[in-house]
Amino acid sequence: MRNVLASDTFIEITYLIATALFILSLKWLSSPTTARRGVFAGELGMLLAIAGTLLHHGIVEYKWIVIGLVLGTIIGVPLGEVAMTAVPQRTALSHAFGALCVTLVGTTEFYLRTPDVPRFMMGVLSLEVILGSLTFTGSLMAAGKLQEILPQRRSRIRDRTSSILDSWLSRSLSRVCW
Amino acid sequence: MSLTNALDAIAVVGAIIMAGQYHAHRATLAKILGTIAIVAATSNIVGGFLITDRM
């Protein structure tokens, strides 16, 4: 039984069903009469995707996964119970967390494979990490401004930092060029 | 919006593989980063679905 459950085909079927459920979920959510069903389909899809991954034969250690899931739930519950007026900053913060996850997964993948990263994968990982970290810091800024922790005016990196960055960049570039 | 946040947390699948896979070397840092990624994504799943359910 364990062999059947851990087979690649079974996991791929689980992912396929989860994907279909996500698409249906977004479609159902667009109308108030079917919105509840949409949320349910999303929850079911996520459960299937996680369960399918946990059954993957490559997963040998569950300790850190369980710790991560429990900690995430502890943080997630209060984030799901904020006042409706705080939803904008909650959404921004949530974007930041999602981007953090993607960035860390990309970084870890690179770290584990380096120095033999295929060219195409290197491109994909670079994009993933660049966009992920951009979204992470940008969303944190947005959340901070919406919560009025950060000043509302336009922020920029301090001149001193940017001039250090400038000189460092021009030095590295000239090294590459010559 | 919160539901798309929750669905976006599907990246947790990649994080679970990072934290639970067998690594011949460089295991410690990979597990630490994978676990932080799981925490971040799970908080989105739980928070996102909870808040969508309330609306």
Coordinates of C-alpha atoms in Angstrom, one line a residue:
Chain A
M1 CA 0.0 0.0 0.0
R2 CA 2.8 2.3 1.0
N3 CA 4.4 1.7 -2.4
V4 CA 1.3 2.5 -4.3
L5 CA 0.8 5.7 -2.3
A6 CA 4.4 6.8 -2.7
S7 CA 4.6 6.1 -6.4
D8 CA 5.2 9.1 -8.7
T9 CA 2.0 8.5 -10.7
F10 CA -0.1 8.7 -7.6
I11 CA 1.6 11.9 -6.5
E12 CA 1.2 13.4 -9.9
I13 CA -2.5 12.6 -10.0
T14 CA -2.8 14.2 -6.5
Y15 CA -1.2 17.4 -7.9
L16 CA -3.4 17.3 -11.0
I17 CA -6.5 17.2 -8.9
A18 CA -5.2 19.9 -6.6
T19 CA -4.5 22.2 -9.6
A20 CA -8.0 21.6 -11.0
L21 CA -9.5 22.4 -7.6
F22 CA -7.5 25.6 -7.4
I23 CA -8.8 26.7 -10.8
L24 CA -12.4 25.8 -9.8
S25 CA -11.9 27.6 -6.5
L26 CA -10.9 30.9 -8.2
K27 CA -13.8 30.5 -10.7
W28 CA -16.4 29.8 -7.9
L29 CA -15.1 32.6 -5.8
S30 CA -16.1 35.2 -8.4
S31 CA -19.8 34.8 -7.6
P32 CA -21.3 35.2 -4.1
T33 CA -23.6 32.2 -4.5
T34 CA -20.7 29.8 -5.1
A35 CA -18.0 31.6 -3.0
R36 CA -18.3 29.2 -0.1
R37 CA -17.8 26.2 -2.4
G38 CA -14.8 28.1 -3.8
V39 CA -13.1 28.4 -0.4
F40 CA -13.8 24.7 0.3
A41 CA -12.3 23.7 -3.1
G42 CA -9.2 25.7 -2.3
E43 CA -8.8 24.1 1.1
L44 CA -9.3 20.6 -0.3
G45 CA -6.8 21.3 -3.1
M46 CA -4.1 22.6 -0.7
L47 CA -4.7 19.6 1.6
L48 CA -4.3 17.2 -1.3
A49 CA -1.1 18.9 -2.5
I50 CA 0.5 18.8 0.9
A51 CA -0.6 15.2 1.6
G52 CA 0.7 14.2 -1.8
T53 CA 4.1 15.8 -1.1
L54 CA 4.4 14.3 2.3
L55 CA 4.0 10.8 0.8
H56 CA 6.8 11.5 -1.7
H57 CA 9.5 8.8 -1.3
G58 CA 12.2 11.4 -1.3
I59 CA 11.0 12.7 2.1
V60 CA 12.9 10.9 4.8
E61 CA 12.6 13.2 7.8
Y62 CA 9.4 14.7 9.1
K63 CA 10.6 16.4 12.2
W64 CA 11.3 19.8 10.7
I65 CA 8.3 19.7 8.4
V66 CA 6.0 19.1 11.4
I67 CA 7.8 21.9 13.4
G68 CA 7.3 24.3 10.4
L69 CA 3.7 23.4 9.9
V70 CA 2.9 23.9 13.6
L71 CA 4.8 27.2 13.9
G72 CA 3.2 28.4 10.7
T73 CA -0.3 27.6 12.1
I74 CA 0.5 29.4 15.3
I75 CA 1.4 32.5 13.3
G76 CA -1.4 32.1 10.8
V77 CA -4.3 31.9 13.2
P78 CA -4.0 35.5 14.6
L79 CA -3.3 36.7 11.0
G80 CA -6.6 35.2 10.0
E81 CA -8.5 36.9 12.8
V82 CA -7.4 40.6 12.3
A83 CA -10.1 43.2 12.1
M84 CA -11.6 43.7 8.6
T85 CA -10.2 47.2 8.5
A86 CA -6.7 45.8 8.9
V87 CA -7.1 43.4 5.9
P88 CA -5.0 45.6 3.5
Q89 CA -1.8 45.4 5.6
R90 CA -2.5 41.8 6.4
T91 CA -2.6 41.1 2.7
A92 CA 0.6 42.9 2.2
L93 CA 2.3 41.0 5.0
S94 CA 1.0 37.8 3.6
H95 CA 2.5 38.7 0.2
A96 CA 5.8 39.2 2.0
F97 CA 5.6 35.8 3.6
G98 CA 4.7 34.1 0.4
A99 CA 7.6 35.8 -1.4
L100 CA 10.0 34.8 1.5
C101 CA 9.0 31.2 1.0
V102 CA 9.7 31.3 -2.7
T103 CA 13.0 33.1 -2.2
L104 CA 14.2 30.6 0.4
V105 CA 13.2 27.6 -1.7
G106 CA 15.1 29.1 -4.7
T107 CA 18.2 29.9 -2.6
T108 CA 18.2 26.5 -1.0
E109 CA 17.8 24.8 -4.4
F110 CA 20.8 26.7 -5.7
Y111 CA 22.8 26.1 -2.5
L112 CA 22.2 22.3 -2.8
R113 CA 23.1 22.1 -6.5
T114 CA 26.0 24.5 -6.7
P115 CA 28.4 24.4 -8.5
D116 CA 26.7 22.1 -11.1
V117 CA 23.6 24.1 -11.8
P118 CA 22.4 23.6 -15.4
R119 CA 22.2 26.9 -17.3
F120 CA 18.4 26.9 -17.8
M121 CA 17.8 26.1 -14.1
M122 CA 20.2 28.9 -13.1
G123 CA 18.2 31.4 -15.1
V124 CA 14.9 30.2 -13.5
L125 CA 16.4 30.2 -10.0
S126 CA 17.8 33.7 -10.5
L127 CA 14.5 35.1 -11.6
E128 CA 12.7 33.3 -8.7
V129 CA 15.1 34.8 -6.2
I130 CA 15.2 38.3 -7.7
L131 CA 11.4 38.6 -8.0
G132 CA 10.9 36.9 -4.7
S133 CA 13.2 39.1 -2.7
L134 CA 11.8 42.2 -4.5
T135 CA 8.3 41.2 -3.5
F136 CA 9.4 40.4 0.0
T137 CA 11.0 43.8 0.8
G138 CA 8.4 45.7 -1.3
S139 CA 5.5 44.1 0.5
L140 CA 7.1 44.6 3.9
M141 CA 7.4 48.3 3.0
A142 CA 3.8 48.4 1.9
A143 CA 2.5 46.7 5.0
G144 CA 4.6 49.1 7.2
K145 CA 3.1 52.1 5.5
L146 CA -0.5 50.8 5.6
Q147 CA 0.0 50.1 9.3
E148 CA 1.5 53.5 9.7
I149 CA 4.7 52.2 11.3
L150 CA 6.7 53.6 8.4
P151 CA 6.6 57.2 7.2
Q152 CA 4.1 57.8 4.3
R153 CA 6.5 59.8 2.2
R154 CA 8.5 58.2 -0.6
S155 CA 11.5 56.3 0.9
R156 CA 14.8 55.9 -0.8
I157 CA 18.0 54.2 0.1
R158 CA 20.2 56.7 1.8
D159 CA 22.6 58.6 -0.4
R160 CA 25.6 57.2 1.4
T161 CA 24.5 53.6 0.9
S162 CA 23.7 54.2 -2.8
S163 CA 27.1 55.8 -3.4
I164 CA 28.9 52.8 -1.8
L165 CA 26.7 50.5 -4.0
D166 CA 27.5 52.7 -7.0
S167 CA 31.3 52.5 -6.5
W168 CA 31.1 48.8 -5.8
L169 CA 29.0 48.1 -8.9
S170 CA 31.3 50.2 -11.2
R171 CA 34.4 48.5 -9.8
S172 CA 32.9 45.0 -10.3
L173 CA 31.7 46.0 -13.8
S174 CA 35.1 47.3 -14.8
R175 CA 36.7 44.1 -13.5
V176 CA 34.3 42.1 -15.7
C177 CA 34.9 44.3 -18.7
W178 CA 38.7 44.3 -18.5
Chain B
M1 CA -7.4 38.5 -2.3
S2 CA -6.7 36.6 0.8
L3 CA -7.7 33.4 -1.0
T4 CA -5.2 34.0 -3.7
N5 CA -2.6 34.6 -0.9
A6 CA -3.6 31.2 0.5
L7 CA -3.3 29.5 -2.9
D8 CA 0.0 31.2 -3.6
A9 CA 1.3 29.3 -0.6
I10 CA 1.4 26.2 -2.8
A11 CA 5.2 27.0 -2.7
V12 CA 5.0 25.1 0.6
V13 CA 5.4 22.0 -1.5
G14 CA 8.9 23.0 -2.5
A15 CA 9.7 24.0 1.1
I16 CA 8.5 20.6 2.4
I17 CA 10.8 18.8 -0.1
M18 CA 13.8 21.1 1.0
A19 CA 13.2 20.4 4.7
G20 CA 12.4 16.7 4.5
Q21 CA 14.6 15.4 1.7
Y22 CA 17.8 13.4 2.3
H23 CA 20.8 15.5 1.7
A24 CA 24.2 13.9 1.4
H25 CA 25.9 17.2 2.3
R26 CA 25.0 20.8 3.2
A27 CA 22.0 19.4 5.1
T28 CA 21.8 21.7 8.0
L29 CA 21.4 25.0 6.3
A30 CA 19.0 23.5 3.7
K31 CA 16.8 22.2 6.5
I32 CA 16.9 25.5 8.4
L33 CA 15.9 27.5 5.2
G34 CA 13.3 24.9 4.3
T35 CA 11.7 25.1 7.7
I36 CA 11.5 28.9 7.7
A37 CA 9.9 28.7 4.2
I38 CA 7.4 26.2 5.5
V39 CA 6.5 28.5 8.5
A40 CA 6.0 31.5 6.1
A41 CA 3.9 29.5 3.7
T42 CA 1.8 27.7 6.3
S43 CA 1.0 31.0 8.0
N44 CA -0.4 32.2 4.7
I45 CA -2.4 29.0 4.1
V46 CA -4.0 29.1 7.6
G47 CA -4.5 32.9 7.8
G48 CA -5.7 33.2 4.2
F49 CA -8.3 30.5 4.4
L50 CA -9.5 31.7 7.9
I51 CA -10.0 35.2 6.7
T52 CA -11.7 34.3 3.5
D53 CA -14.0 32.1 5.4
R54 CA -15.1 35.0 7.6
M55 CA -16.0 37.2 4.6

